[in-house]
Amino acid sequence: MNPPPPLLYGPGALTQVGRLARDLGFRRTLIVADHGMEDAGHIGALIATLSEAGVECSPWSNFSANPDSAMIEHGRQFAAHLDIDSIIGLGGGSSLDAAKGINFVLTNGGTMKDYWGYGKTTQPLLPMIGIPATTGTGSEAQSYALISDPETHVKMACGDPMASFRYAVLDPLFTLSQPPAVRAAAGYDALSHAVETYVTTKRTQSSQLFSRQAWRLLHSSFAAPASLDSNADLQLGAWFAGCAIEGSMLGAAHACANPLTARYGITHGIAIAIMLPHVVRWNACPEYADLHPNLSSYLAELAVGLALPLREYGVTMEVLPRLAADAALQWTGRHNPRPFDAAAAQELYQCAF
Ligand SMILES: [Fe+2]
């Protein structure tokens, strides 16, 4: 398990990014940030601190949630003539994944499919800083980019030791602009990372330490109203959960959620909230009791107001076998504590129906 990148954490951390980038040797950097970051004024604030430190920057936002390899190729083309020496990802998990994805194809050529798996690069990647603006994915702690295949909708996990951010910057002030629905979906996703990583077949003593710390910070702050304090805990909890994923990967809730996002456009965190309580009941791991005496009921309570039964999203009984076949192909299912295949996925979808 790789050690997580160092962290710059606290209200106002964003204003120190210029100095940090200069100290890391950045001179010309690509800023990969989603459209929401521009509207919230965050890109302007980032450019201000970088310019003050003498770092030139080119922002790029031409991608959407769950970036696919075609969007990454557009980003590569944009960056190819800029002679950049570094990349900064700013925004939700999609921005951070897109930053990593562009780095792979810009420095090593080919397409994202070539990096599906771990350690496929032959050339060094550019140094990167990750600045998450939502409190959820934990992508800033991971050496994997999750990029979709535009044809099959499979999320490809493309990892490399060099795809880790050189620094992650957590500024809780940043997260206050999250709409409540984004905070809830991203926060539930982070909770699921703490829960799923705690029991996978790849878990280790150290990944479980991260999972427990993530759970401790997340479960109380998730239900609390948005504030600087509760968002700071959510943000740090999401970071610890991301560190846990790096060591232990994920489980069946993510395997079942991904086809719901791909085929029905259900937001990742909501798809997770639909599935996770059922997966926890189905796995029935004794270790869950370390987190909560009745974890599946507790997670179902936390999902109230966020997730509805599957049929409410236009999913029909007839389509469940196809969704289940997709779920069985997802990489996260391989590490679930209870053996997971298409029949298992179908059973779980029926529970959530
Ligand atoms: Fe997730």
mmCIF file of C-alpha atoms and ligand atoms in Angstrom:
data_model
loop_
_atom_site.group_PDB
_atom_site.id
_atom_site.type_symbol
_atom_site.label_atom_id
_atom_site.label_comp_id
_atom_site.label_asym_id
_atom_site.label_seq_id
_atom_site.Cartn_x
_atom_site.Cartn_y
_atom_site.Cartn_z
ATOM 1 C CA MET A 1 0.000 0.000 0.000
ATOM 2 C CA ASN A 2 1.471 3.353 -1.065
ATOM 3 C CA PRO A 3 1.614 6.062 1.597
ATOM 4 C CA PRO A 4 -0.992 8.793 0.946
ATOM 5 C CA PRO A 5 0.253 12.102 -0.494
ATOM 6 C CA PRO A 6 0.927 14.912 1.990
ATOM 7 C CA LEU A 7 -2.013 17.084 2.917
ATOM 8 C CA LEU A 8 -2.475 20.839 3.111
ATOM 9 C CA TYR A 9 -5.611 21.121 5.262
ATOM 10 C CA GLY A 10 -7.621 23.914 6.828
ATOM 11 C CA PRO A 11 -9.802 26.928 6.098
ATOM 12 C CA GLY A 12 -7.979 29.171 3.611
ATOM 13 C CA ALA A 13 -5.630 26.399 2.376
ATOM 14 C CA LEU A 14 -6.502 27.382 -1.199
ATOM 15 C CA THR A 15 -4.704 30.709 -0.834
ATOM 16 C CA GLN A 16 -1.441 28.799 -0.208
ATOM 17 C CA VAL A 17 -1.623 26.758 -3.412
ATOM 18 C CA GLY A 18 0.440 29.298 -5.396
ATOM 19 C CA ARG A 19 3.364 29.049 -2.982
ATOM 20 C CA LEU A 20 3.007 25.263 -2.816
ATOM 21 C CA ALA A 21 2.998 24.941 -6.619
ATOM 22 C CA ARG A 22 6.063 27.174 -6.929
ATOM 23 C CA ASP A 23 7.901 25.140 -4.255
ATOM 24 C CA LEU A 24 7.087 21.973 -6.214
ATOM 25 C CA GLY A 25 8.670 23.560 -9.310
ATOM 26 C CA PHE A 26 5.441 24.245 -11.259
ATOM 27 C CA ARG A 27 5.889 26.955 -13.922
ATOM 28 C CA ARG A 28 3.146 26.274 -16.472
ATOM 29 C CA THR A 29 0.207 24.297 -15.204
ATOM 30 C CA LEU A 30 -3.034 22.908 -16.618
ATOM 31 C CA ILE A 31 -6.044 23.443 -14.348
ATOM 32 C CA VAL A 32 -8.647 20.707 -14.854
ATOM 33 C CA ALA A 33 -11.832 21.965 -13.208
ATOM 34 C CA ASP A 34 -15.526 21.303 -13.816
ATOM 35 C CA HIS A 35 -17.917 24.059 -14.896
ATOM 36 C CA GLY A 36 -19.337 24.450 -11.392
ATOM 37 C CA MET A 37 -15.926 25.619 -10.165
ATOM 38 C CA GLU A 38 -16.010 28.532 -12.560
ATOM 39 C CA ASP A 39 -19.534 29.556 -11.507
ATOM 40 C CA ALA A 40 -18.541 29.407 -7.821
ATOM 41 C CA GLY A 41 -15.525 31.653 -8.457
ATOM 42 C CA HIS A 42 -13.066 28.955 -7.359
ATOM 43 C CA ILE A 43 -11.125 28.886 -10.636
ATOM 44 C CA GLY A 44 -10.604 32.647 -10.380
ATOM 45 C CA ALA A 45 -9.345 32.280 -6.796
ATOM 46 C CA LEU A 46 -6.961 29.501 -7.818
ATOM 47 C CA ILE A 47 -5.617 31.466 -10.782
ATOM 48 C CA ALA A 48 -5.082 34.475 -8.479
ATOM 49 C CA THR A 49 -2.887 32.561 -6.005
ATOM 50 C CA LEU A 50 -0.958 30.843 -8.819
ATOM 51 C CA SER A 51 -0.376 34.086 -10.726
ATOM 52 C CA GLU A 52 0.846 35.787 -7.571
ATOM 53 C CA ALA A 53 3.443 33.025 -7.237
ATOM 54 C CA GLY A 54 4.498 33.403 -10.881
ATOM 55 C CA VAL A 55 2.883 30.156 -12.113
ATOM 56 C CA GLU A 56 1.222 30.446 -15.535
ATOM 57 C CA CYS A 57 -2.025 28.543 -15.847
ATOM 58 C CA SER A 58 -4.455 27.323 -18.509
ATOM 59 C CA PRO A 59 -7.888 26.207 -17.302
ATOM 60 C CA TRP A 60 -9.784 23.401 -19.073
ATOM 61 C CA SER A 61 -13.381 22.440 -18.265
ATOM 62 C CA ASN A 62 -14.653 20.643 -21.361
ATOM 63 C CA PHE A 63 -15.840 17.450 -19.627
ATOM 64 C CA SER A 64 -18.797 16.244 -17.582
ATOM 65 C CA ALA A 65 -19.472 13.971 -14.607
ATOM 66 C CA ASN A 66 -18.071 10.432 -14.938
ATOM 67 C CA PRO A 67 -15.528 11.436 -17.612
ATOM 68 C CA ASP A 68 -14.958 8.975 -20.445
ATOM 69 C CA SER A 69 -11.909 8.316 -22.582
ATOM 70 C CA ALA A 70 -13.207 10.565 -25.427
ATOM 71 C CA MET A 71 -13.327 13.559 -23.035
ATOM 72 C CA ILE A 72 -9.832 12.709 -21.808
ATOM 73 C CA GLU A 73 -8.594 12.720 -25.413
ATOM 74 C CA HIS A 74 -10.068 16.206 -25.894
ATOM 75 C CA GLY A 75 -8.211 17.348 -22.795
ATOM 76 C CA ARG A 76 -4.987 15.837 -24.100
ATOM 77 C CA GLN A 77 -5.394 17.698 -27.399
ATOM 78 C CA PHE A 78 -6.013 20.956 -25.517
ATOM 79 C CA ALA A 79 -2.902 20.469 -23.372
ATOM 80 C CA ALA A 80 -0.618 19.082 -26.096
ATOM 81 C CA HIS A 81 0.578 22.492 -27.344
ATOM 82 C CA LEU A 82 0.756 24.296 -24.018
ATOM 83 C CA ASP A 83 4.136 22.931 -22.924
ATOM 84 C CA ILE A 84 2.838 22.383 -19.376
ATOM 85 C CA ASP A 85 5.023 20.938 -16.622
ATOM 86 C CA SER A 86 2.260 20.143 -14.117
ATOM 87 C CA ILE A 87 -1.494 19.631 -13.642
ATOM 88 C CA ILE A 88 -3.901 20.808 -10.926
ATOM 89 C CA GLY A 89 -7.257 19.024 -10.535
ATOM 90 C CA LEU A 90 -9.957 21.169 -8.914
ATOM 91 C CA GLY A 91 -13.549 20.125 -8.195
ATOM 92 C CA GLY A 92 -15.443 16.885 -7.591
ATOM 93 C CA GLY A 93 -14.063 13.403 -8.161
ATOM 94 C CA SER A 94 -14.676 13.769 -11.900
ATOM 95 C CA SER A 95 -12.243 16.700 -12.096
ATOM 96 C CA LEU A 96 -9.553 14.840 -10.189
ATOM 97 C CA ASP A 97 -10.037 11.698 -12.296
ATOM 98 C CA ALA A 98 -9.927 13.765 -15.510
ATOM 99 C CA ALA A 99 -6.668 15.434 -14.356
ATOM 100 C CA LYS A 100 -5.069 12.040 -13.799
ATOM 101 C CA GLY A 101 -6.465 10.654 -17.057
ATOM 102 C CA ILE A 102 -5.070 13.520 -19.148
ATOM 103 C CA ASN A 103 -1.719 13.059 -17.448
ATOM 104 C CA PHE A 104 -1.579 9.388 -18.529
ATOM 105 C CA VAL A 105 -2.268 9.972 -22.236
ATOM 106 C CA LEU A 106 -0.352 13.258 -22.493
ATOM 107 C CA THR A 107 2.889 11.812 -21.131
ATOM 108 C CA ASN A 108 2.632 8.195 -22.244
ATOM 109 C CA GLY A 109 0.499 8.301 -25.426
ATOM 110 C CA GLY A 110 -2.264 5.902 -26.437
ATOM 111 C CA THR A 111 -5.750 5.873 -24.939
ATOM 112 C CA MET A 112 -7.085 5.324 -21.417
ATOM 113 C CA LYS A 113 -7.753 1.653 -22.126
ATOM 114 C CA ASP A 114 -3.979 1.147 -22.354
ATOM 115 C CA TYR A 115 -3.681 2.075 -18.645
ATOM 116 C CA TRP A 116 -6.564 -0.036 -17.350
ATOM 117 C CA GLY A 117 -5.082 -1.945 -14.444
ATOM 118 C CA TYR A 118 -2.038 -0.870 -12.492
ATOM 119 C CA GLY A 119 1.484 0.289 -13.373
ATOM 120 C CA LYS A 120 1.203 0.362 -17.184
ATOM 121 C CA THR A 121 3.181 3.579 -17.778
ATOM 122 C CA THR A 122 6.661 3.642 -19.296
ATOM 123 C CA GLN A 123 7.346 7.410 -19.004
ATOM 124 C CA PRO A 124 7.154 9.685 -15.953
ATOM 125 C CA LEU A 125 3.858 11.492 -15.326
ATOM 126 C CA LEU A 126 3.693 15.233 -14.626
ATOM 127 C CA PRO A 127 3.477 16.268 -10.961
ATOM 128 C CA MET A 128 -0.076 17.088 -9.842
ATOM 129 C CA ILE A 129 -1.932 18.821 -7.014
ATOM 130 C CA GLY A 130 -5.487 17.674 -6.191
ATOM 131 C CA ILE A 131 -8.024 20.098 -4.705
ATOM 132 C CA PRO A 132 -11.398 18.436 -4.021
ATOM 133 C CA ALA A 133 -14.380 20.772 -3.714
ATOM 134 C CA THR A 134 -16.931 18.140 -2.744
ATOM 135 C CA THR A 135 -16.790 15.993 0.367
ATOM 136 C CA GLY A 136 -16.932 12.523 -1.081
ATOM 137 C CA THR A 137 -14.887 10.572 -3.579
ATOM 138 C CA GLY A 138 -11.495 10.598 -1.894
ATOM 139 C CA SER A 139 -9.923 10.589 -5.370
ATOM 140 C CA GLU A 140 -7.336 13.060 -4.024
ATOM 141 C CA ALA A 141 -5.879 10.245 -1.894
ATOM 142 C CA GLN A 142 -5.696 7.643 -4.656
ATOM 143 C CA SER A 143 -3.350 6.642 -7.453
ATOM 144 C CA TYR A 144 -6.267 5.495 -9.638
ATOM 145 C CA ALA A 145 -8.259 7.419 -12.263
ATOM 146 C CA LEU A 146 -11.773 6.081 -12.887
ATOM 147 C CA ILE A 147 -12.519 6.696 -16.569
ATOM 148 C CA SER A 148 -15.537 5.260 -18.416
ATOM 149 C CA ASP A 149 -15.376 3.413 -21.690
ATOM 150 C CA PRO A 150 -17.821 5.420 -23.850
ATOM 151 C CA GLU A 151 -19.128 2.299 -25.615
ATOM 152 C CA THR A 152 -19.420 -0.311 -22.856
ATOM 153 C CA HIS A 153 -19.948 2.183 -19.977
ATOM 154 C CA VAL A 154 -17.533 0.107 -17.896
ATOM 155 C CA LYS A 155 -15.584 2.271 -15.464
ATOM 156 C CA MET A 156 -11.928 1.517 -16.058
ATOM 157 C CA ALA A 157 -9.705 1.835 -12.984
ATOM 158 C CA CYS A 158 -6.367 3.076 -14.335
ATOM 159 C CA GLY A 159 -3.712 3.158 -11.642
ATOM 160 C CA ASP A 160 -0.041 3.925 -11.356
ATOM 161 C CA PRO A 161 2.237 4.860 -8.442
ATOM 162 C CA MET A 162 3.010 8.138 -10.285
ATOM 163 C CA ALA A 163 -0.687 8.980 -10.686
ATOM 164 C CA SER A 164 -0.833 10.006 -7.018
ATOM 165 C CA PHE A 165 -1.094 13.725 -6.377
ATOM 166 C CA ARG A 166 2.117 15.287 -5.127
ATOM 167 C CA TYR A 167 -0.063 17.182 -2.628
ATOM 168 C CA ALA A 168 -3.760 17.165 -1.766
ATOM 169 C CA VAL A 169 -5.291 20.446 -0.616
ATOM 170 C CA LEU A 170 -8.404 20.310 1.583
ATOM 171 C CA ASP A 171 -9.992 23.695 2.199
ATOM 172 C CA PRO A 172 -13.319 23.362 4.066
ATOM 173 C CA LEU A 173 -14.260 26.926 3.028
ATOM 174 C CA PHE A 174 -14.475 25.543 -0.461
ATOM 175 C CA THR A 175 -17.105 22.962 0.371
ATOM 176 C CA LEU A 176 -19.621 25.492 1.699
ATOM 177 C CA SER A 177 -20.717 26.241 -1.880
ATOM 178 C CA GLN A 178 -21.837 22.615 -2.369
ATOM 179 C CA PRO A 179 -25.615 22.399 -2.864
ATOM 180 C CA PRO A 180 -27.211 20.251 -0.076
ATOM 181 C CA ALA A 181 -28.045 17.460 -2.547
ATOM 182 C CA VAL A 182 -24.410 17.261 -3.677
ATOM 183 C CA ARG A 183 -23.205 17.210 -0.063
ATOM 184 C CA ALA A 184 -25.610 14.376 0.794
ATOM 185 C CA ALA A 185 -24.774 12.215 -2.230
ATOM 186 C CA ALA A 186 -21.013 12.779 -1.952
ATOM 187 C CA GLY A 187 -21.092 12.258 1.829
ATOM 188 C CA TYR A 188 -22.972 8.971 1.509
ATOM 189 C CA ASP A 189 -20.440 7.842 -1.097
ATOM 190 C CA ALA A 190 -17.629 8.577 1.377
ATOM 191 C CA LEU A 191 -19.478 6.628 4.085
ATOM 192 C CA SER A 192 -19.753 3.696 1.703
ATOM 193 C CA HIS A 193 -16.005 3.832 1.092
ATOM 194 C CA ALA A 194 -15.368 3.518 4.835
ATOM 195 C CA VAL A 195 -17.815 0.590 5.082
ATOM 196 C CA GLU A 196 -16.804 -1.327 1.946
ATOM 197 C CA THR A 197 -13.051 -0.983 2.470
ATOM 198 C CA TYR A 198 -13.371 -2.271 6.041
ATOM 199 C CA VAL A 199 -14.326 -5.789 4.948
ATOM 200 C CA THR A 200 -12.895 -6.466 1.448
ATOM 201 C CA THR A 201 -10.743 -9.502 0.793
ATOM 202 C CA LYS A 202 -7.798 -7.109 0.212
ATOM 203 C CA ARG A 203 -8.116 -5.270 3.530
ATOM 204 C CA THR A 204 -5.058 -4.964 5.760
ATOM 205 C CA GLN A 205 -4.493 -3.770 9.305
ATOM 206 C CA SER A 206 -3.400 -0.377 8.004
ATOM 207 C CA SER A 207 -6.269 0.024 5.502
ATOM 208 C CA GLN A 208 -8.695 -0.815 8.328
ATOM 209 C CA LEU A 209 -7.150 1.940 10.446
ATOM 210 C CA PHE A 210 -7.985 4.408 7.671
ATOM 211 C CA SER A 211 -11.500 2.932 7.319
ATOM 212 C CA ARG A 212 -12.224 3.258 11.051
ATOM 213 C CA GLN A 213 -10.960 6.831 11.226
ATOM 214 C CA ALA A 214 -12.994 7.693 8.127
ATOM 215 C CA TRP A 215 -16.129 6.172 9.621
ATOM 216 C CA ARG A 216 -15.607 8.023 12.922
ATOM 217 C CA LEU A 217 -15.366 11.399 11.163
ATOM 218 C CA LEU A 218 -18.043 10.746 8.560
ATOM 219 C CA HIS A 219 -21.019 9.167 10.235
ATOM 220 C CA SER A 220 -21.684 11.989 12.706
ATOM 221 C CA SER A 221 -20.870 14.846 10.325
ATOM 222 C CA PHE A 222 -22.950 13.360 7.493
ATOM 223 C CA ALA A 223 -26.183 13.793 9.442
ATOM 224 C CA ALA A 224 -25.213 17.219 10.858
ATOM 225 C CA PRO A 225 -26.255 20.423 9.073
ATOM 226 C CA ALA A 226 -23.674 21.916 6.696
ATOM 227 C CA SER A 227 -21.206 24.127 8.559
ATOM 228 C CA LEU A 228 -17.497 24.817 8.458
ATOM 229 C CA ASP A 229 -16.899 22.260 11.254
ATOM 230 C CA SER A 230 -19.113 19.451 9.951
ATOM 231 C CA ASN A 231 -17.863 19.938 6.381
ATOM 232 C CA ALA A 232 -14.249 19.900 7.593
ATOM 233 C CA ASP A 233 -14.910 16.516 9.247
ATOM 234 C CA LEU A 234 -16.659 15.218 6.118
ATOM 235 C CA GLN A 235 -13.770 16.383 3.959
ATOM 236 C CA LEU A 236 -11.119 14.806 6.175
ATOM 237 C CA GLY A 237 -13.218 11.654 6.548
ATOM 238 C CA ALA A 238 -13.537 11.374 2.768
ATOM 239 C CA TRP A 239 -9.758 11.704 2.548
ATOM 240 C CA PHE A 240 -9.185 8.872 5.058
ATOM 241 C CA ALA A 241 -11.734 6.750 3.194
ATOM 242 C CA GLY A 242 -9.833 7.436 -0.038
ATOM 243 C CA CYS A 243 -6.623 6.292 1.687
ATOM 244 C CA ALA A 244 -8.435 3.082 2.699
ATOM 245 C CA ILE A 245 -9.519 2.428 -0.918
ATOM 246 C CA GLU A 246 -5.904 2.693 -2.013
ATOM 247 C CA GLY A 247 -5.076 -0.303 0.168
ATOM 248 C CA SER A 248 -8.210 -2.410 0.093
ATOM 249 C CA MET A 249 -10.302 -1.487 -2.971
ATOM 250 C CA LEU A 250 -14.132 -1.567 -2.787
ATOM 251 C CA GLY A 251 -17.009 -4.040 -2.835
ATOM 252 C CA ALA A 252 -20.392 -5.089 -4.206
ATOM 253 C CA ALA A 253 -22.229 -1.810 -3.524
ATOM 254 C CA HIS A 254 -19.925 -0.075 -6.007
ATOM 255 C CA ALA A 255 -20.210 -2.964 -8.479
ATOM 256 C CA CYS A 256 -24.037 -2.708 -8.381
ATOM 257 C CA ALA A 257 -24.109 1.101 -8.381
ATOM 258 C CA ASN A 258 -21.984 1.650 -11.488
ATOM 259 C CA PRO A 259 -24.489 0.141 -14.002
ATOM 260 C CA LEU A 260 -27.268 2.270 -12.443
ATOM 261 C CA THR A 261 -25.188 5.377 -13.140
ATOM 262 C CA ALA A 262 -24.189 4.238 -16.624
ATOM 263 C CA ARG A 263 -27.652 3.159 -17.836
ATOM 264 C CA TYR A 264 -30.023 5.398 -15.839
ATOM 265 C CA GLY A 265 -27.857 8.434 -15.085
ATOM 266 C CA ILE A 266 -28.368 8.008 -11.326
ATOM 267 C CA THR A 267 -25.780 10.093 -9.439
ATOM 268 C CA HIS A 268 -23.015 7.857 -8.041
ATOM 269 C CA GLY A 269 -23.677 8.652 -4.372
ATOM 270 C CA ILE A 270 -27.412 8.075 -4.790
ATOM 271 C CA ALA A 271 -26.862 4.769 -6.583
ATOM 272 C CA ILE A 272 -24.623 3.794 -3.671
ATOM 273 C CA ALA A 273 -27.285 4.840 -1.137
ATOM 274 C CA ILE A 274 -29.827 2.636 -2.979
ATOM 275 C CA MET A 275 -27.556 -0.423 -2.796
ATOM 276 C CA LEU A 276 -25.309 -0.206 0.285
ATOM 277 C CA PRO A 277 -27.794 -1.147 3.072
ATOM 278 C CA HIS A 278 -28.781 -4.260 1.074
ATOM 279 C CA VAL A 279 -25.177 -5.207 0.372
ATOM 280 C CA VAL A 280 -24.293 -4.892 4.063
ATOM 281 C CA ARG A 281 -27.260 -7.088 5.068
ATOM 282 C CA TRP A 282 -26.352 -9.616 2.348
ATOM 283 C CA ASN A 283 -22.629 -9.741 3.217
ATOM 284 C CA ALA A 284 -23.435 -10.088 6.943
ATOM 285 C CA CYS A 285 -19.764 -9.640 7.977
ATOM 286 C CA PRO A 286 -19.220 -9.902 11.751
ATOM 287 C CA GLU A 287 -16.663 -7.032 11.504
ATOM 288 C CA TYR A 288 -19.444 -4.566 10.664
ATOM 289 C CA ALA A 289 -20.264 -4.552 14.390
ATOM 290 C CA ASP A 290 -16.993 -2.610 14.979
ATOM 291 C CA LEU A 291 -18.611 0.297 13.107
ATOM 292 C CA HIS A 292 -22.193 0.049 14.339
ATOM 293 C CA PRO A 293 -24.200 -2.619 16.215
ATOM 294 C CA ASN A 294 -26.816 -2.738 13.443
ATOM 295 C CA LEU A 295 -25.018 -1.306 10.454
ATOM 296 C CA SER A 296 -27.452 -2.122 7.643
ATOM 297 C CA SER A 297 -30.440 -0.538 9.454
ATOM 298 C CA TYR A 298 -28.336 2.473 10.379
ATOM 299 C CA LEU A 299 -27.218 2.933 6.763
ATOM 300 C CA ALA A 300 -30.828 2.571 5.580
ATOM 301 C CA GLU A 301 -31.856 5.332 8.016
ATOM 302 C CA LEU A 302 -29.095 7.608 6.712
ATOM 303 C CA ALA A 303 -30.260 6.960 3.132
ATOM 304 C CA VAL A 304 -33.804 8.204 3.834
ATOM 305 C CA GLY A 305 -34.467 11.289 1.726
ATOM 306 C CA LEU A 306 -31.544 10.450 -0.553
ATOM 307 C CA ALA A 307 -32.400 7.087 -2.110
ATOM 308 C CA LEU A 308 -35.692 5.593 -3.322
ATOM 309 C CA PRO A 309 -36.467 2.013 -4.365
ATOM 310 C CA LEU A 310 -35.051 1.139 -7.793
ATOM 311 C CA ARG A 311 -38.477 1.034 -9.490
ATOM 312 C CA GLU A 312 -38.853 4.783 -8.784
ATOM 313 C CA TYR A 313 -35.994 5.474 -11.213
ATOM 314 C CA GLY A 314 -37.665 3.749 -14.166
ATOM 315 C CA VAL A 315 -35.846 0.451 -13.597
ATOM 316 C CA THR A 316 -38.059 -2.548 -14.457
ATOM 317 C CA MET A 317 -37.843 -6.172 -13.307
ATOM 318 C CA GLU A 318 -37.135 -7.233 -16.909
ATOM 319 C CA VAL A 319 -33.920 -5.208 -17.078
ATOM 320 C CA LEU A 320 -32.421 -6.602 -13.834
ATOM 321 C CA PRO A 321 -30.593 -9.536 -15.519
ATOM 322 C CA ARG A 322 -28.838 -7.124 -17.883
ATOM 323 C CA LEU A 323 -27.878 -4.802 -15.037
ATOM 324 C CA ALA A 324 -26.667 -7.812 -13.063
ATOM 325 C CA ALA A 325 -24.486 -8.966 -15.970
ATOM 326 C CA ASP A 326 -22.948 -5.457 -16.099
ATOM 327 C CA ALA A 327 -22.411 -5.434 -12.324
ATOM 328 C CA ALA A 328 -20.566 -8.760 -12.458
ATOM 329 C CA LEU A 329 -18.047 -7.169 -14.865
ATOM 330 C CA GLN A 330 -17.174 -4.309 -12.488
ATOM 331 C CA TRP A 331 -13.712 -4.577 -10.962
ATOM 332 C CA THR A 332 -14.939 -3.674 -7.468
ATOM 333 C CA GLY A 333 -17.008 -6.855 -7.163
ATOM 334 C CA ARG A 334 -13.889 -8.997 -7.186
ATOM 335 C CA HIS A 335 -12.872 -7.936 -3.696
ATOM 336 C CA ASN A 336 -16.268 -8.209 -2.012
ATOM 337 C CA PRO A 337 -16.070 -10.331 1.171
ATOM 338 C CA ARG A 338 -18.877 -12.638 -0.027
ATOM 339 C CA PRO A 339 -18.288 -14.087 -3.507
ATOM 340 C CA PHE A 340 -20.105 -11.840 -5.979
ATOM 341 C CA ASP A 341 -21.348 -12.747 -9.467
ATOM 342 C CA ALA A 342 -24.306 -11.969 -11.752
ATOM 343 C CA ALA A 343 -26.700 -14.116 -9.682
ATOM 344 C CA ALA A 344 -25.632 -12.259 -6.535
ATOM 345 C CA ALA A 345 -26.082 -8.897 -8.247
ATOM 346 C CA GLN A 346 -29.570 -9.862 -9.398
ATOM 347 C CA GLU A 347 -30.512 -10.868 -5.843
ATOM 348 C CA LEU A 348 -29.244 -7.517 -4.536
ATOM 349 C CA TYR A 349 -31.106 -5.533 -7.210
ATOM 350 C CA GLN A 350 -34.291 -7.416 -6.321
ATOM 351 C CA CYS A 351 -33.811 -6.458 -2.657
ATOM 352 C CA ALA A 352 -33.457 -2.800 -3.714
ATOM 353 C CA PHE A 353 -36.343 -2.918 -6.187
HETATM 354 FE FE FE B 1 -17.754 5.703 -4.531
#
